[in-house]
Each structure stands twice: as C-alpha cells, then as structure tokens.
PDB file of C-alpha atoms and ligand atoms in Angstrom:
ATOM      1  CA  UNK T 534     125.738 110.696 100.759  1.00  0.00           C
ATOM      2  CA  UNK T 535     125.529 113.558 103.003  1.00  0.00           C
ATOM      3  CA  UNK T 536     123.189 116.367 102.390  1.00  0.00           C
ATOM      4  CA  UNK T 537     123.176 119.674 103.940  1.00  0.00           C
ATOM      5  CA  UNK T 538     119.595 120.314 105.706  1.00  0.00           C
ATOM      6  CA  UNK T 539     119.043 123.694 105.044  1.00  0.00           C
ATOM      7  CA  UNK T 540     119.730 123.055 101.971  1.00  0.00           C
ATOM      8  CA  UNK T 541     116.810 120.167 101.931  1.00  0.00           C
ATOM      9  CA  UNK T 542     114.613 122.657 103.629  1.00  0.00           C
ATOM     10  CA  UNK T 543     115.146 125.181 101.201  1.00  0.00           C
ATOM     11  CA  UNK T 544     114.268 122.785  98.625  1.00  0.00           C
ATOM     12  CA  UNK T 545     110.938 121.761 100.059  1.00  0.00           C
ATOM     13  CA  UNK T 546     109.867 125.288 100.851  1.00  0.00           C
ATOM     14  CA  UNK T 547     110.460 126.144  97.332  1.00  0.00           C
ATOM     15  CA  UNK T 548     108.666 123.308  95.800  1.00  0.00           C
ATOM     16  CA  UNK T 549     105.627 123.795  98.083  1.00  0.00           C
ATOM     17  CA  UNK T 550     105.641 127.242  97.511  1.00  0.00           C
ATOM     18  CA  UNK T 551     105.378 126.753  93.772  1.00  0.00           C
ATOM     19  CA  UNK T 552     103.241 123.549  93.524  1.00  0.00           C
ATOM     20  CA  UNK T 553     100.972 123.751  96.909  1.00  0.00           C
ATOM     21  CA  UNK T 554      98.588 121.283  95.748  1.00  0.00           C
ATOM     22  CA  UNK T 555      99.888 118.027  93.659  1.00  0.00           C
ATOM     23  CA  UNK T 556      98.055 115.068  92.727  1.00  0.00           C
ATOM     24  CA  UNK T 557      99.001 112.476  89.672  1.00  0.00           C
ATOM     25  CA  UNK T 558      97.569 113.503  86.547  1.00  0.00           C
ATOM     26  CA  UNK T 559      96.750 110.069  84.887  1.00  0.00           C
ATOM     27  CA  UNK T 560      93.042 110.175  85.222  1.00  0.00           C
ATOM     28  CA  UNK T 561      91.619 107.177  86.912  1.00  0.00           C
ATOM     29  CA  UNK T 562      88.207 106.323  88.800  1.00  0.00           C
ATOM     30  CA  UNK T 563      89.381 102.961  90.842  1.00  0.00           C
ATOM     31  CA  UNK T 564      92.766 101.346  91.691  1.00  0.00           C
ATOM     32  CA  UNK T 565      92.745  99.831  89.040  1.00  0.00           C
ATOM     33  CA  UNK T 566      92.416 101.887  86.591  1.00  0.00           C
ATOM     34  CA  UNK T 567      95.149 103.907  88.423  1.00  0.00           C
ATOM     35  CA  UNK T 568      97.086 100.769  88.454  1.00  0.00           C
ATOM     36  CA  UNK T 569      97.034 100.227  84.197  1.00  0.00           C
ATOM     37  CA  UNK T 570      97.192 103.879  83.625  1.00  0.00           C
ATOM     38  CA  UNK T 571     100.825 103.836  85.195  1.00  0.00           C
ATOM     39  CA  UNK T 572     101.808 100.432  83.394  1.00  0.00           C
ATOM     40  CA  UNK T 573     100.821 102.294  80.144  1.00  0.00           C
ATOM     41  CA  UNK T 574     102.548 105.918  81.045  1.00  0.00           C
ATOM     42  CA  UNK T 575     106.134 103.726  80.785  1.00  0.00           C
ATOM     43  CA  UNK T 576     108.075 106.138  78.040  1.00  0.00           C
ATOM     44  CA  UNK T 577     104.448 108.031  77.243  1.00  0.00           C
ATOM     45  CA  UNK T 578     103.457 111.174  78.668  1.00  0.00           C
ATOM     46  CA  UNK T 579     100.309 111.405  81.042  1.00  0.00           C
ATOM     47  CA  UNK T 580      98.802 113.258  78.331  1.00  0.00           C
ATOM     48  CA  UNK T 581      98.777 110.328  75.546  1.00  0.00           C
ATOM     49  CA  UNK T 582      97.934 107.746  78.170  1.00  0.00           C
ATOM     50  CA  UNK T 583      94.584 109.891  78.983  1.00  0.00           C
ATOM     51  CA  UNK T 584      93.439 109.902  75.725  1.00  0.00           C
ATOM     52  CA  UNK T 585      93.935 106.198  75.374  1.00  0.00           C
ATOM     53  CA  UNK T 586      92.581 105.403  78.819  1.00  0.00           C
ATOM     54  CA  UNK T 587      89.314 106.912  78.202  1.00  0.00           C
ATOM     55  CA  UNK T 588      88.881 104.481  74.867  1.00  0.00           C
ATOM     56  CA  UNK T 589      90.143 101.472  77.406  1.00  0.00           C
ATOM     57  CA  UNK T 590      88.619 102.125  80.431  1.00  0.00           C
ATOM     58  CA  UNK T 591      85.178 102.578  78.643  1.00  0.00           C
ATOM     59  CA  UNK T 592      85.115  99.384  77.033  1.00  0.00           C
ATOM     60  CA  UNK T 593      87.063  97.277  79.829  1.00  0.00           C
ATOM     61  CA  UNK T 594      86.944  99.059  83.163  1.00  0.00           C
ATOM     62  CA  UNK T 595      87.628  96.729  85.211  1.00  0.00           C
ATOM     63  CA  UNK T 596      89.372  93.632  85.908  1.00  0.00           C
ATOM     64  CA  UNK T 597      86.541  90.989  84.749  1.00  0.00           C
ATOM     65  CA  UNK T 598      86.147  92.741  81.552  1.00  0.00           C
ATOM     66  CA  UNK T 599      89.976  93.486  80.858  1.00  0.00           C
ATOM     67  CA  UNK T 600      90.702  90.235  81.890  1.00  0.00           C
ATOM     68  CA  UNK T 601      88.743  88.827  78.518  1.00  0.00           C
ATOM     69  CA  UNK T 602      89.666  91.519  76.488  1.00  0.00           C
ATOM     70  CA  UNK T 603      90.559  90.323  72.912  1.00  0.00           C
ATOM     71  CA  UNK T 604      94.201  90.919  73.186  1.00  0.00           C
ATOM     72  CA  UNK T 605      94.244  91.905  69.682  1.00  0.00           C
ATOM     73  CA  UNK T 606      91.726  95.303  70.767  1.00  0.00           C
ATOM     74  CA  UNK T 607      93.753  96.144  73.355  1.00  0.00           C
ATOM     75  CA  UNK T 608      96.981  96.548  71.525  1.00  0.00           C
ATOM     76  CA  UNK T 609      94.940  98.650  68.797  1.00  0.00           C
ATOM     77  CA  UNK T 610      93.518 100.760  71.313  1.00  0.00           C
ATOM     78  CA  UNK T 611      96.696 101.380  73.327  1.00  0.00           C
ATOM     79  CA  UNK T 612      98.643 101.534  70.190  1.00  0.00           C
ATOM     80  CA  UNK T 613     100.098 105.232  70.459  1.00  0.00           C
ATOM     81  CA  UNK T 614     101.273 104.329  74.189  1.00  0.00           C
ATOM     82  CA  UNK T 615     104.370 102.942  72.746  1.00  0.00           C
ATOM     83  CA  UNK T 616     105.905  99.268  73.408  1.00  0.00           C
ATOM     84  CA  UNK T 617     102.210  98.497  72.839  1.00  0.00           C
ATOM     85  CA  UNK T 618     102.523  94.924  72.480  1.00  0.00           C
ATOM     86  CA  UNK T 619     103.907  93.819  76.026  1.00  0.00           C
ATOM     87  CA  UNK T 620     101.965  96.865  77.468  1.00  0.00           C
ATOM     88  CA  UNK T 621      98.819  94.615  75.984  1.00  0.00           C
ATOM     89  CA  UNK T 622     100.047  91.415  77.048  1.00  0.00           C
ATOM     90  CA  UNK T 623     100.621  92.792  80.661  1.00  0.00           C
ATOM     91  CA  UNK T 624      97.605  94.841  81.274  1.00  0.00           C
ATOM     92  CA  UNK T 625      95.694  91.988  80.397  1.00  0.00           C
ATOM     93  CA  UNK T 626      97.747  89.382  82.584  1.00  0.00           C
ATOM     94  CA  UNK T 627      97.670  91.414  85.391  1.00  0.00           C
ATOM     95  CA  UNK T 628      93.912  91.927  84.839  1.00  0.00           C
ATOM     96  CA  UNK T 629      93.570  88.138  85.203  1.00  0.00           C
ATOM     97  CA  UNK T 630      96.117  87.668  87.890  1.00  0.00           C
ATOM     98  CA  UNK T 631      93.849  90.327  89.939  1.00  0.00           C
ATOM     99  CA  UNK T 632      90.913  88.599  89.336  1.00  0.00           C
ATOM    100  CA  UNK T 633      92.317  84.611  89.834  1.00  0.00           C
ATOM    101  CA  UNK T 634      94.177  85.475  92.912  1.00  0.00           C
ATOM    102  CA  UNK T 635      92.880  88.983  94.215  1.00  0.00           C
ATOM    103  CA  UNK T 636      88.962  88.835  93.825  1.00  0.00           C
ATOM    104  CA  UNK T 637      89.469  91.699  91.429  1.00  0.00           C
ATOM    105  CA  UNK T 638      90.909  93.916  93.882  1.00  0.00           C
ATOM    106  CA  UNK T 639      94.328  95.558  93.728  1.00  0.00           C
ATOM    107  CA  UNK T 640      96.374  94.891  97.164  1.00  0.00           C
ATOM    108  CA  UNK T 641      97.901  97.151  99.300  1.00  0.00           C
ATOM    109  CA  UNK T 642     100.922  95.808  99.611  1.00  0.00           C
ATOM    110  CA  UNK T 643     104.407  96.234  97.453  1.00  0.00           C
ATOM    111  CA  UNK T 644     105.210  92.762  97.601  1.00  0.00           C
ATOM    112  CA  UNK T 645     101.767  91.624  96.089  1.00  0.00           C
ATOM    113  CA  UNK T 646     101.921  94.167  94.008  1.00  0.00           C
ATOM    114  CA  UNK T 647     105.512  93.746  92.245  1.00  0.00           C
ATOM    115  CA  UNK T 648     104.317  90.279  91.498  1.00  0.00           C
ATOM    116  CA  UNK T 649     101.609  91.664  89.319  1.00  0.00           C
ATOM    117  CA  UNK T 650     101.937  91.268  85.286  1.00  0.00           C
ATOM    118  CA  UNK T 651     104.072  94.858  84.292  1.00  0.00           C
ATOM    119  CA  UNK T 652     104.182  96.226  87.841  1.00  0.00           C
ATOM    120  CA  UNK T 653     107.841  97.561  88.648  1.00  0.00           C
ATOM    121  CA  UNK T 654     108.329  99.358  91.971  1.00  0.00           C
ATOM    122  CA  UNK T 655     107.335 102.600  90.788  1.00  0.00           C
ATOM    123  CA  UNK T 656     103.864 101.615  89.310  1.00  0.00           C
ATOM    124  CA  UNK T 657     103.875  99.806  93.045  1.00  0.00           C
ATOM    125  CA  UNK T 658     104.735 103.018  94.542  1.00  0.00           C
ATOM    126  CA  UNK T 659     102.592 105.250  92.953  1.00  0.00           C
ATOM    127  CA  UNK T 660      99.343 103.383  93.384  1.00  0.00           C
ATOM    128  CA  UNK T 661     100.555 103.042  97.002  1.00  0.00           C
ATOM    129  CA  UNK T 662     100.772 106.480  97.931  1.00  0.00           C
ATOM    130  CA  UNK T 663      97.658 107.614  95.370  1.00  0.00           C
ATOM    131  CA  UNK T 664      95.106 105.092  96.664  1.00  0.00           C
ATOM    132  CA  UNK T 665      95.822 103.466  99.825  1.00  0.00           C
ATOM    133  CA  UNK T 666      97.746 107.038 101.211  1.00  0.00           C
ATOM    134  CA  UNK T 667     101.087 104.972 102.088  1.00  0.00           C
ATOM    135  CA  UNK T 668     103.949 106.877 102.492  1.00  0.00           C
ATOM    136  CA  UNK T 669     106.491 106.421  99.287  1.00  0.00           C
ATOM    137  CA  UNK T 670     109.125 107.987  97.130  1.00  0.00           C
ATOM    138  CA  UNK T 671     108.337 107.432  93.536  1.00  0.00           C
ATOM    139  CA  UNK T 672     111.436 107.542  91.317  1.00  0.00           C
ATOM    140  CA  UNK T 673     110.585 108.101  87.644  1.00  0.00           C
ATOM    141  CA  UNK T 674     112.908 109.548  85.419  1.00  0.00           C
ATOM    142  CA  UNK T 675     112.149 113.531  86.477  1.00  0.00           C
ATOM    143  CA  UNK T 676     112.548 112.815  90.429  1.00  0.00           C
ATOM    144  CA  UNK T 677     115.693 110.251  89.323  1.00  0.00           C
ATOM    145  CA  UNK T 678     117.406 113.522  87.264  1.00  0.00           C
ATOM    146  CA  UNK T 679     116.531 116.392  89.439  1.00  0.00           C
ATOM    147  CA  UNK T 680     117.928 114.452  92.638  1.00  0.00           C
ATOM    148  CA  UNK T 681     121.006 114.059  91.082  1.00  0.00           C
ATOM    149  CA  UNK T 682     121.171 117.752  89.844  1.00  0.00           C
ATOM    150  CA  UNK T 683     120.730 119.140  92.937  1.00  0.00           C
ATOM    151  CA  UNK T 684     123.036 117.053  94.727  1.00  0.00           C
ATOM    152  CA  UNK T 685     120.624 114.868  96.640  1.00  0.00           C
ATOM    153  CA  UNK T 686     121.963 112.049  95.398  1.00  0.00           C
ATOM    154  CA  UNK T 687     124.978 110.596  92.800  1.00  0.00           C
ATOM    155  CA  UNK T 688     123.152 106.848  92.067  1.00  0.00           C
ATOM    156  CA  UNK T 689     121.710 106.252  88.993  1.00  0.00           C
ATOM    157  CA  UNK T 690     119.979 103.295  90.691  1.00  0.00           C
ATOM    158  CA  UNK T 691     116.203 104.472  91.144  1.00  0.00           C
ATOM    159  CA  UNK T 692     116.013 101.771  93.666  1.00  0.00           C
ATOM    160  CA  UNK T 693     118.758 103.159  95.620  1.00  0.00           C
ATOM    161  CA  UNK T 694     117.737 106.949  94.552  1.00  0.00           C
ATOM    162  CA  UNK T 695     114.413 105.959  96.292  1.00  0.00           C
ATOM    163  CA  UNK T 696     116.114 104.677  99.395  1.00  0.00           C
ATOM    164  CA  UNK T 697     119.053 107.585  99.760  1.00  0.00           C
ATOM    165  CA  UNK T 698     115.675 109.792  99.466  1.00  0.00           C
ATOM    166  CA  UNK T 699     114.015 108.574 102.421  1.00  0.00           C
ATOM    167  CA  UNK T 700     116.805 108.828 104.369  1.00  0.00           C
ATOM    168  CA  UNK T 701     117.131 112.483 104.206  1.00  0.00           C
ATOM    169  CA  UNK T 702     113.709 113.609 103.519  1.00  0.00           C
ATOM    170  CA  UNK T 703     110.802 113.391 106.298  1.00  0.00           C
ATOM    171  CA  UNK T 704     108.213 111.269 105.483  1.00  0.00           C
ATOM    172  CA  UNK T 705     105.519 113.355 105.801  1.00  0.00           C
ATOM    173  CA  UNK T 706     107.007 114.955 102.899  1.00  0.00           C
ATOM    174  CA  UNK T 707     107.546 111.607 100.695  1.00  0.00           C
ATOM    175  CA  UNK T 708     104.189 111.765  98.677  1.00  0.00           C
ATOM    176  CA  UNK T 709     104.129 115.308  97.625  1.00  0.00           C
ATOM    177  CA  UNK T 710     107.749 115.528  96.724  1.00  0.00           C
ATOM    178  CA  UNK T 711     107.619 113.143  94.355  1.00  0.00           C
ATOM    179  CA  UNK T 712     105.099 114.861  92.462  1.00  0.00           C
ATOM    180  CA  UNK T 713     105.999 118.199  92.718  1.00  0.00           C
ATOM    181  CA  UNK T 714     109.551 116.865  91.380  1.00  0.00           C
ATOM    182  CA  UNK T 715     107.806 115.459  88.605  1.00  0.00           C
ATOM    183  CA  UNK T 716     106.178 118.844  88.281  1.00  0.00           C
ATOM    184  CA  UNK T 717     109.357 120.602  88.540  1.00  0.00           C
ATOM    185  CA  UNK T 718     110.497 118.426  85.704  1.00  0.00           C
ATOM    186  CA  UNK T 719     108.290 119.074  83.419  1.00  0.00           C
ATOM    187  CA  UNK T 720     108.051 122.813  83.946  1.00  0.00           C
ATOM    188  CA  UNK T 721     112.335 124.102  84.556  1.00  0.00           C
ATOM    189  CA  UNK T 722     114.396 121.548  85.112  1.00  0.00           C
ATOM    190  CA  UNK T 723     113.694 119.614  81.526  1.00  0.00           C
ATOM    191  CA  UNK T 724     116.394 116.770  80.487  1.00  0.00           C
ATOM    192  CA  UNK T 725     117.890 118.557  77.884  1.00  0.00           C
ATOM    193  CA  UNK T 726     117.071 122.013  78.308  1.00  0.00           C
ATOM    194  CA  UNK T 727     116.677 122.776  81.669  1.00  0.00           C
ATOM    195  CA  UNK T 728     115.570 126.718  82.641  1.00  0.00           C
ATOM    196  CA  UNK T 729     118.452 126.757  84.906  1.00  0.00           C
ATOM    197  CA  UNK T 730     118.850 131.122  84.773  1.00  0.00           C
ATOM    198  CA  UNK T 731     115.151 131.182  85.496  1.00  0.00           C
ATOM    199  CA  UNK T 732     115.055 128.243  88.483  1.00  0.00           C
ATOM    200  CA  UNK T 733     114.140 129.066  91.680  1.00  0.00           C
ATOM    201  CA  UNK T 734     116.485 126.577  93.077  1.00  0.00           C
ATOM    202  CA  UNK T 735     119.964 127.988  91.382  1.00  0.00           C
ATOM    203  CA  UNK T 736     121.774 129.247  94.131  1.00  0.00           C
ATOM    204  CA  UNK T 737     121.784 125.784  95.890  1.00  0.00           C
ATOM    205  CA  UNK T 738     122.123 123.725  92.846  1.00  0.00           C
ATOM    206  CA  UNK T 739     125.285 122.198  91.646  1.00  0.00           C
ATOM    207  CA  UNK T 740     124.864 121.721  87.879  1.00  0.00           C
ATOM    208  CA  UNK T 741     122.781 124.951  87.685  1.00  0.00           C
ATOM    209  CA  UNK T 742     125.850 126.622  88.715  1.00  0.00           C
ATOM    210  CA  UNK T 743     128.234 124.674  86.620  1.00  0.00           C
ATOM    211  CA  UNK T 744     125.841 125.182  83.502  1.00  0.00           C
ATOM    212  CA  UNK T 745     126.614 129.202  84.095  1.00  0.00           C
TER     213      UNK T 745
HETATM  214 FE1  SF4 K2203     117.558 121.978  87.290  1.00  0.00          FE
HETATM  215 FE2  SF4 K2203     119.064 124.035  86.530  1.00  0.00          FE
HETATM  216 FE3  SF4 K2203     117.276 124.320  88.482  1.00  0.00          FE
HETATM  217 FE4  SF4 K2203     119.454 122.895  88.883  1.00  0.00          FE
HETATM  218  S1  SF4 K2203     119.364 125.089  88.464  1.00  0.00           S
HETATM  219  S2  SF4 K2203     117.376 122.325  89.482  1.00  0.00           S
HETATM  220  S3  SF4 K2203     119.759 121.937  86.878  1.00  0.00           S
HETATM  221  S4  SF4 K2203     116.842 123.873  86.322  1.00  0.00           S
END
C-alpha cells in the first residue's frame, strides 16, 4: 500500500516529540523474565502482569526453578492474568524447553524463539528488540489499530501489518515506534473512544477526519 512520506515523517516527529524516551513497561530483571512477562501480558494489561510477576518471579526466577514449579502454584499465582491455565502450562514448558535445550538461556534468534512453549512472533519480537537490541516491529493490538487508522496500512494480518511496516518505516525507527504506538494507544487513540478532536495527528489521519 502506498504511503505518502511526509506524511510518515510527520508521524514520527510527532510521536517522538510526545514520547522522547520509550521503553516496555513489564518490569523484568533478565530475558527471561522479560520473556514470561510478555507470554502473561496476552489480553492483560502491563499493569496486572506486574503485580503478578513480582509474586512469580520471587519464588521462581528463573528457568531451573520455574521449570519445577508445581503447576498447580503457578496457575494460582498468575490467576488474575486471564487464560491462566495454558498461560501456566506454557510458562512452565517453555521454562523446561529453555533449560533441556538452551542451558537456561533465552536465544537470540526468532526462529528458536517461536518454537518456545507460548511464544508467538510478538513475544519473539519484543524480547528481540528489548534485550538483544535487534531491530523489530512489534504488532500488538494498539500498533495493529493505530496503523490502520492512520492509513499506514488496510491488513488486519499483524504478520503482514508488521511486514507493510518495515517497508515504509526506517529501521532505525522500528524499536521506538512500536512503543510509542503502544503509548499512543493507550493515551488518545483508545479502541473505542479514541481522543480524536484532541490528537495531535488529526489533520493527517483518515478516520480522525471521518469521525468529525
Ligand atoms: Fe486515532 Fe483519532 Fe488520532 Fe486518528 S485522529 S490517530 S483515530 S485519535
């Protein structure tokens, strides 16, 4: 899909003007922590997976002692995650799988990494680009909604989204936009009710200026 670059610039400048500094909020203190906090933020806010991560992550915080976590304790703990019992199930798999095949290391590498226990390509993405500094696109639901709203993209595909993304945005720029979308998300352009008279980004936005 073609994609006017000014308008691309304008985008960037605007995001980076408003969120200079962006780093993922799921707290973390290895890769793998980073790596179950994202399996357990599927449907949960950032928020809810903190508080849960601290009870985890104190009792099992690595991949030895997750690995021969009771599974029952670890569904009780992440309970309020949502979908708690395959979160359990894969959290603990992929603890093992780390520690079997990995020497209790998390790779570097999406195609490792996909194979993991509960790792999709945007849990693969993020703990690429948070921990090992790769250059990716992640597409979660905020960067998937706000692409298509401003006109970025018309897939519904995150896979694709991810892909017509790189295409038209540097790569220098990959990490950061992702987050700051995610950022943007939370803060003006919200699923249902998005600030659209208030957004910074109206005058180049499509369904900002249909919604007027
Ligand atoms: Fe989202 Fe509205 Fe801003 Fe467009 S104008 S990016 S729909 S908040």
């Amino acid at each position: 899909m073609a994609v006017n670059l000014s308008k691309i610039k304008i985008i960037l400048q605007t995001l980076r003007d408003r969120y200079p500094v962006v780093k993922t909020q799921l707290e973390h203190e290895t890769p793998f922590q980073l790596l179950i906090a994202t399996i357990l933020s599927a449907q949960c806010t950032d928020n809810q997976v903190n508080k849960v991560s601290k009870t985890l992550f104190l009792a099992y915080p690595d991949p030895k002692a997750l690995a021969l976590a009771p599974l029952n304790r670890i569904k009780k703990i992440i309970y309020s995650t949502g979908f708690y019992n395959n979160k359990a199930k894969n959290i603990k798999a992929c603890a093992q799988v780390l520690m079997n095949e990995y020497e209790g290391i998390v790779p570097d590498e999406m195609d490792k990494l996909v194979k993991l226990p509960g790792v999709g390509r945007k849990t693969a993405n993020v703990v690429l680009s948070a921990v090992f500094c790769h250059k990716t696109i992640v597409v979660d639901t905020h960067v998937l909604r706000i692409s298509n709203r401003l006109g970025l993209t018309d897939k519904k595909d995150p896979v694709k989204v991810e892909y017509e993304l790189m295409e038209i945005i540097p790569e220098k720029h990959w990490n950061d936009l992702s987050l700051q979308l995610i950022y943007f998300g939370r803060e003006i352009c919200d699923a249902k009710k998005p600030l659209c008279p208030e957004c910074p980004l109206l005058k180049i936005c499509p369904s900002g200026k249909k919604s007027r």
